[in-house]
Amino acid sequence: GFGDIGVDYTELKVGLGLNYAVSDTIDLVGRLAWLSVEAEAFGFSEDEDGYAISGGLRAMVTPKLELNGGVEYADLGGDGGD
């Protein structure tokens, strides 16, 4: 292993979501969340707040098997510079 390299990362995500049934076995899924992220490494610290939005599909393939797929976009603010 690499041992302790002194990196600490904390993420908090709080949000709400909605499932909309398009058939008996398939749902459209949407989520909106607030994010708070803090990272510390090598004596430097950074924290940002932002939001995340996601969407996808949830399907019951069999009574005991569910498949999920989708995308998520997160924006943590920052200065917007290059």
Tab-separated table of N, CA, C and O in Angstrom:
chain	number	residue	atom	x	y	z
A	1	GLY	N	0.822	-1.194	0.000
A	1	GLY	CA	0.000	0.000	0.000
A	1	GLY	C	0.853	1.239	0.000
A	1	GLY	O	2.077	1.206	0.068
A	2	PHE	N	0.164	2.358	-0.036
A	2	PHE	CA	0.839	3.649	-0.076
A	2	PHE	C	0.983	4.267	1.304
A	2	PHE	O	1.598	5.292	1.469
A	3	GLY	N	0.368	3.658	2.318
A	3	GLY	CA	0.431	4.242	3.650
A	3	GLY	C	-0.460	5.468	3.732
A	3	GLY	O	-1.321	5.701	2.908
A	4	ASP	N	-0.240	6.276	4.761
A	4	ASP	CA	-1.030	7.489	4.961
A	4	ASP	C	-0.393	8.621	4.174
A	4	ASP	O	0.690	9.094	4.504
A	5	ILE	N	-1.054	9.076	3.100
A	5	ILE	CA	-0.510	10.168	2.287
A	5	ILE	C	-1.111	11.511	2.668
A	5	ILE	O	-0.869	12.514	2.014
A	6	GLY	N	-1.935	11.559	3.742
A	6	GLY	CA	-2.433	12.828	4.259
A	6	GLY	C	-3.525	13.474	3.436
A	6	GLY	O	-3.578	14.697	3.337
A	7	VAL	N	-4.395	12.701	2.825
A	7	VAL	CA	-5.500	13.241	2.043
A	7	VAL	C	-6.802	12.919	2.768
A	7	VAL	O	-7.041	11.786	3.163
A	8	ASP	N	-7.646	13.961	2.944
A	8	ASP	CA	-8.940	13.788	3.600
A	8	ASP	C	-10.005	14.400	2.699
A	8	ASP	O	-9.846	15.525	2.218
A	9	TYR	N	-11.090	13.658	2.471
A	9	TYR	CA	-12.166	14.104	1.584
A	9	TYR	C	-13.500	13.824	2.259
A	9	TYR	O	-13.737	12.720	2.740
A	10	THR	N	-14.371	14.836	2.304
A	10	THR	CA	-15.698	14.687	2.883
A	10	THR	C	-16.724	15.255	1.918
A	10	THR	O	-16.528	16.354	1.392
A	11	GLU	N	-17.804	14.509	1.698
A	11	GLU	CA	-18.879	14.969	0.815
A	11	GLU	C	-20.213	14.739	1.501
A	11	GLU	O	-20.469	13.678	2.053
A	12	LEU	N	-21.071	15.759	1.463
A	12	LEU	CA	-22.426	15.661	1.979
A	12	LEU	C	-23.376	15.997	0.842
A	12	LEU	O	-23.197	17.016	0.155
A	13	LYS	N	-24.353	15.139	0.618
A	13	LYS	CA	-25.337	15.358	-0.436
A	13	LYS	C	-26.726	15.185	0.167
A	13	LYS	O	-27.027	14.158	0.761
A	14	VAL	N	-27.577	16.223	0.031
A	14	VAL	CA	-28.948	16.189	0.529
A	14	VAL	C	-29.857	16.588	-0.620
A	14	VAL	O	-29.642	17.628	-1.245
A	15	GLY	N	-30.857	15.756	-0.913
A	15	GLY	CA	-31.695	16.085	-2.043
A	15	GLY	C	-33.056	15.437	-2.015
A	15	GLY	O	-33.426	14.733	-1.071
A	16	LEU	N	-33.776	15.688	-3.083
A	16	LEU	CA	-35.112	15.154	-3.294
A	16	LEU	C	-35.177	14.518	-4.667
A	16	LEU	O	-34.462	14.922	-5.582
A	17	GLY	N	-36.062	13.552	-4.797
A	17	GLY	CA	-36.198	12.890	-6.084
A	17	GLY	C	-37.639	12.545	-6.391
A	17	GLY	O	-38.523	12.624	-5.538
A	18	LEU	N	-37.847	12.168	-7.634
A	18	LEU	CA	-39.173	11.812	-8.112
A	18	LEU	C	-39.050	10.632	-9.061
A	18	LEU	O	-38.156	10.609	-9.910
A	19	ASN	N	-39.915	9.658	-8.887
A	19	ASN	CA	-40.019	8.530	-9.813
A	19	ASN	C	-41.358	8.645	-10.521
A	19	ASN	O	-42.386	8.817	-9.870
A	20	TYR	N	-41.345	8.522	-11.847
A	20	TYR	CA	-42.567	8.595	-12.642
A	20	TYR	C	-42.706	7.296	-13.434
A	20	TYR	O	-41.842	6.974	-14.256
A	21	ALA	N	-43.761	6.554	-13.165
A	21	ALA	CA	-43.973	5.267	-13.837
A	21	ALA	C	-44.388	5.495	-15.288
A	21	ALA	O	-45.373	6.177	-15.555
A	22	VAL	N	-43.601	4.922	-16.216
A	22	VAL	CA	-43.970	4.970	-17.634
A	22	VAL	C	-44.587	3.657	-18.082
A	22	VAL	O	-45.197	3.587	-19.148
A	23	SER	N	-44.415	2.604	-17.265
A	23	SER	CA	-45.072	1.316	-17.487
A	23	SER	C	-45.110	0.593	-16.147
A	23	SER	O	-44.671	1.136	-15.132
A	24	ASP	N	-45.609	-0.627	-16.144
A	24	ASP	CA	-45.663	-1.397	-14.896
A	24	ASP	C	-44.278	-1.743	-14.356
A	24	ASP	O	-44.124	-2.006	-13.164
A	25	THR	N	-43.260	-1.740	-15.220
A	25	THR	CA	-41.928	-2.164	-14.786
A	25	THR	C	-40.836	-1.116	-14.988
A	25	THR	O	-39.691	-1.349	-14.618
A	26	ILE	N	-41.151	0.038	-15.562
A	26	ILE	CA	-40.129	1.052	-15.868
A	26	ILE	C	-40.542	2.403	-15.291
A	26	ILE	O	-41.665	2.853	-15.473
A	27	ASP	N	-39.598	3.039	-14.577
A	27	ASP	CA	-39.787	4.388	-14.029
A	27	ASP	C	-38.747	5.331	-14.603
A	27	ASP	O	-37.582	4.948	-14.778
A	28	LEU	N	-39.159	6.576	-14.873
A	28	LEU	CA	-38.217	7.666	-15.088
A	28	LEU	C	-37.862	8.192	-13.708
A	28	LEU	O	-38.736	8.348	-12.851
A	29	VAL	N	-36.586	8.479	-13.477
A	29	VAL	CA	-36.109	8.899	-12.159
A	29	VAL	C	-35.399	10.236	-12.304
A	29	VAL	O	-34.555	10.405	-13.189
A	30	GLY	N	-35.728	11.184	-11.439
A	30	GLY	CA	-35.061	12.480	-11.426
A	30	GLY	C	-34.697	12.855	-10.001
A	30	GLY	O	-35.440	12.566	-9.060
A	31	ARG	N	-33.544	13.503	-9.827
A	31	ARG	CA	-33.071	13.916	-8.506
A	31	ARG	C	-32.439	15.307	-8.602
A	31	ARG	O	-31.786	15.637	-9.585
A	32	LEU	N	-32.606	16.081	-7.533
A	32	LEU	CA	-31.952	17.377	-7.386
A	32	LEU	C	-31.376	17.412	-5.980
A	32	LEU	O	-32.069	17.087	-5.015
A	33	ALA	N	-30.105	17.799	-5.849
A	33	ALA	CA	-29.453	17.754	-4.539
A	33	ALA	C	-28.532	18.945	-4.328
A	33	ALA	O	-27.998	19.514	-5.276
A	34	TRP	N	-28.344	19.301	-3.064
A	34	TRP	CA	-27.355	20.281	-2.642
A	34	TRP	C	-26.123	19.505	-2.203
A	34	TRP	O	-26.223	18.472	-1.546
A	35	LEU	N	-24.938	19.994	-2.569
A	35	LEU	CA	-23.672	19.333	-2.244
A	35	LEU	C	-22.797	20.237	-1.384
A	35	LEU	O	-22.764	21.444	-1.589
A	36	SER	N	-22.067	19.625	-0.490
A	36	SER	CA	-21.018	20.309	0.258
A	36	SER	C	-19.805	19.383	0.247
A	36	SER	O	-19.900	18.239	0.675
A	37	VAL	N	-18.685	19.880	-0.254
A	37	VAL	CA	-17.478	19.064	-0.400
A	37	VAL	C	-16.308	19.777	0.273
A	37	VAL	O	-16.138	20.985	0.135
A	38	GLU	N	-15.515	19.002	1.012
A	38	GLU	CA	-14.304	19.534	1.631
A	38	GLU	C	-13.161	18.560	1.364
A	38	GLU	O	-13.313	17.356	1.545
A	39	ALA	N	-12.026	19.099	0.922
A	39	ALA	CA	-10.847	18.272	0.670
A	39	ALA	C	-9.633	18.923	1.328
A	39	ALA	O	-9.466	20.138	1.271
A	40	GLU	N	-8.810	18.087	1.943
A	40	GLU	CA	-7.567	18.537	2.558
A	40	GLU	C	-6.451	17.613	2.102
A	40	GLU	O	-6.594	16.395	2.141
A	41	ALA	N	-5.333	18.208	1.656
A	41	ALA	CA	-4.186	17.415	1.221
A	41	ALA	C	-2.924	18.257	1.291
A	41	ALA	O	-2.914	19.411	0.857
A	42	PHE	N	-1.895	17.681	1.854
A	42	PHE	CA	-0.560	18.276	1.861
A	42	PHE	C	-0.562	19.700	2.421
A	42	PHE	O	0.102	20.587	1.909
A	43	GLY	N	-1.380	19.952	3.462
A	43	GLY	CA	-1.424	21.261	4.085
A	43	GLY	C	-2.351	22.256	3.433
A	43	GLY	O	-2.469	23.391	3.884
A	44	PHE	N	-3.026	21.889	2.365
A	44	PHE	CA	-3.971	22.767	1.681
A	44	PHE	C	-5.389	22.274	1.946
A	44	PHE	O	-5.621	21.076	2.090
A	45	SER	N	-6.329	23.213	1.979
A	45	SER	CA	-7.723	22.862	2.241
A	45	SER	C	-8.619	23.636	1.283
A	45	SER	O	-8.359	24.810	0.987
A	46	GLU	N	-9.671	22.983	0.825
A	46	GLU	CA	-10.637	23.628	-0.072
A	46	GLU	C	-12.021	23.097	0.259
A	46	GLU	O	-12.194	21.905	0.514
A	47	ASP	N	-13.010	23.997	0.286
A	47	ASP	CA	-14.385	23.538	0.450
A	47	ASP	C	-15.285	24.326	-0.492
A	47	ASP	O	-15.057	25.497	-0.748
A	48	GLU	N	-16.274	23.649	-1.025
A	48	GLU	CA	-17.204	24.239	-1.979
A	48	GLU	C	-18.599	23.700	-1.731
A	48	GLU	O	-18.771	22.563	-1.286
A	49	ASP	N	-19.589	24.503	-2.044
A	49	ASP	CA	-20.980	24.088	-2.053
A	49	ASP	C	-21.493	24.186	-3.476
A	49	ASP	O	-21.006	24.991	-4.270
A	50	GLY	N	-22.485	23.387	-3.804
A	50	GLY	CA	-23.046	23.440	-5.141
A	50	GLY	C	-24.296	22.586	-5.229
A	50	GLY	O	-24.964	22.335	-4.225
A	51	TYR	N	-24.577	22.127	-6.435
A	51	TYR	CA	-25.780	21.333	-6.647
A	51	TYR	C	-25.474	20.185	-7.598
A	51	TYR	O	-24.480	20.196	-8.320
A	52	ALA	N	-26.369	19.206	-7.592
A	52	ALA	CA	-26.285	18.090	-8.535
A	52	ALA	C	-27.694	17.819	-9.051
A	52	ALA	O	-28.676	17.963	-8.323
A	53	ILE	N	-27.773	17.448	-10.304
A	53	ILE	CA	-29.037	17.069	-10.916
A	53	ILE	C	-28.798	15.763	-11.669
A	53	ILE	O	-27.742	15.578	-12.278
A	54	SER	N	-29.741	14.840	-11.559
A	54	SER	CA	-29.565	13.548	-12.222
A	54	SER	C	-30.886	13.068	-12.785
A	54	SER	O	-31.964	13.487	-12.356
A	55	GLY	N	-30.778	12.188	-13.745
A	55	GLY	CA	-31.955	11.591	-14.357
A	55	GLY	C	-31.607	10.231	-14.921
A	55	GLY	O	-30.450	9.955	-15.238
A	56	GLY	N	-32.616	9.377	-15.023
A	56	GLY	CA	-32.349	8.053	-15.561
A	56	GLY	C	-33.589	7.188	-15.594
A	56	GLY	O	-34.721	7.676	-15.467
A	57	LEU	N	-33.348	5.906	-15.755
A	57	LEU	CA	-34.404	4.905	-15.811
A	57	LEU	C	-34.169	3.849	-14.747
A	57	LEU	O	-33.027	3.518	-14.424
A	58	ARG	N	-35.255	3.319	-14.227
A	58	ARG	CA	-35.212	2.203	-13.290
A	58	ARG	C	-36.172	1.152	-13.827
A	58	ARG	O	-37.334	1.447	-14.112
A	59	ALA	N	-35.685	-0.084	-13.986
A	59	ALA	CA	-36.506	-1.141	-14.574
A	59	ALA	C	-36.476	-2.393	-13.705
A	59	ALA	O	-35.424	-2.828	-13.265
A	60	MET	N	-37.643	-2.966	-13.473
A	60	MET	CA	-37.760	-4.248	-12.784
A	60	MET	C	-37.720	-5.338	-13.857
A	60	MET	O	-38.699	-5.569	-14.557
A	61	VAL	N	-36.560	-5.972	-14.002
A	61	VAL	CA	-36.367	-6.998	-15.015
A	61	VAL	C	-37.087	-8.281	-14.614
A	61	VAL	O	-37.744	-8.932	-15.427
A	62	THR	N	-36.946	-8.643	-13.342
A	62	THR	CA	-37.670	-9.769	-12.751
A	62	THR	C	-38.127	-9.309	-11.371
A	62	THR	O	-37.679	-8.256	-10.900
A	63	PRO	N	-38.971	-10.062	-10.684
A	63	PRO	CA	-39.375	-9.639	-9.338
A	63	PRO	C	-38.212	-9.469	-8.355
A	63	PRO	O	-38.340	-8.766	-7.364
A	64	LYS	N	-37.057	-10.069	-8.626
A	64	LYS	CA	-35.907	-9.955	-7.730
A	64	LYS	C	-34.719	-9.220	-8.341
A	64	LYS	O	-33.655	-9.160	-7.731
A	65	LEU	N	-34.872	-8.666	-9.553
A	65	LEU	CA	-33.759	-7.982	-10.216
A	65	LEU	C	-34.221	-6.638	-10.757
A	65	LEU	O	-35.133	-6.556	-11.570
A	66	GLU	N	-33.567	-5.566	-10.260
A	66	GLU	CA	-33.846	-4.211	-10.702
A	66	GLU	C	-32.589	-3.630	-11.331
A	66	GLU	O	-31.492	-3.755	-10.790
A	67	LEU	N	-32.726	-2.978	-12.484
A	67	LEU	CA	-31.606	-2.316	-13.144
A	67	LEU	C	-31.829	-0.811	-13.126
A	67	LEU	O	-32.949	-0.329	-13.321
A	68	ASN	N	-30.752	-0.073	-12.886
A	68	ASN	CA	-30.793	1.389	-12.873
A	68	ASN	C	-29.723	1.920	-13.809
A	68	ASN	O	-28.613	1.387	-13.863
A	69	GLY	N	-30.032	2.990	-14.498
A	69	GLY	CA	-29.049	3.652	-15.345
A	69	GLY	C	-29.401	5.115	-15.468
A	69	GLY	O	-30.573	5.494	-15.434
A	70	GLY	N	-28.381	5.958	-15.582
A	70	GLY	CA	-28.654	7.381	-15.712
A	70	GLY	C	-27.385	8.196	-15.732
A	70	GLY	O	-26.272	7.665	-15.810
A	71	VAL	N	-27.575	9.515	-15.660
A	71	VAL	CA	-26.455	10.458	-15.661
A	71	VAL	C	-26.651	11.454	-14.521
A	71	VAL	O	-27.775	11.694	-14.078
A	72	GLU	N	-25.532	11.993	-14.040
A	72	GLU	CA	-25.576	13.020	-13.001
A	72	GLU	C	-24.614	14.136	-13.373
A	72	GLU	O	-23.497	13.888	-13.837
A	73	TYR	N	-25.051	15.378	-13.184
A	73	TYR	CA	-24.213	16.557	-13.380
A	73	TYR	C	-24.089	17.269	-12.041
A	73	TYR	O	-25.093	17.480	-11.358
A	74	ALA	N	-22.872	17.624	-11.650
A	74	ALA	CA	-22.646	18.354	-10.403
A	74	ALA	C	-21.852	19.617	-10.694
A	74	ALA	O	-20.926	19.610	-11.509
A	75	ASP	N	-22.223	20.712	-10.032
A	75	ASP	CA	-21.530	21.988	-10.157
A	75	ASP	C	-21.205	22.456	-8.747
A	75	ASP	O	-22.105	22.711	-7.951
A	76	LEU	N	-19.919	22.584	-8.462
A	76	LEU	CA	-19.484	22.986	-7.124
A	76	LEU	C	-19.072	24.444	-7.051
A	76	LEU	O	-18.330	24.840	-6.164
A	77	GLY	N	-19.543	25.233	-7.958
A	77	GLY	CA	-19.244	26.668	-7.885
A	77	GLY	C	-17.806	26.936	-8.245
A	77	GLY	O	-17.372	26.673	-9.346
A	78	GLY	N	-17.048	27.431	-7.311
A	78	GLY	CA	-15.658	27.789	-7.586
A	78	GLY	C	-15.593	29.130	-8.273
A	78	GLY	O	-16.570	29.873	-8.367
A	79	ASP	N	-14.423	29.468	-8.778
A	79	ASP	CA	-14.252	30.784	-9.398
A	79	ASP	C	-14.572	30.789	-10.881
A	79	ASP	O	-14.614	31.841	-11.503
A	80	GLY	N	-14.751	29.613	-11.493
A	80	GLY	CA	-15.098	29.549	-12.911
A	80	GLY	C	-13.940	29.864	-13.837
A	80	GLY	O	-14.106	29.944	-15.034
A	81	GLY	N	-12.740	30.042	-13.302
A	81	GLY	CA	-11.588	30.358	-14.136
A	81	GLY	C	-10.978	29.129	-14.763
A	81	GLY	O	-11.259	28.003	-14.385
A	82	ASP	N	-10.136	29.338	-15.752
A	82	ASP	CA	-9.441	28.225	-16.423
A	82	ASP	C	-8.086	28.009	-15.819
A	82	ASP	O	-7.423	28.847	-15.365
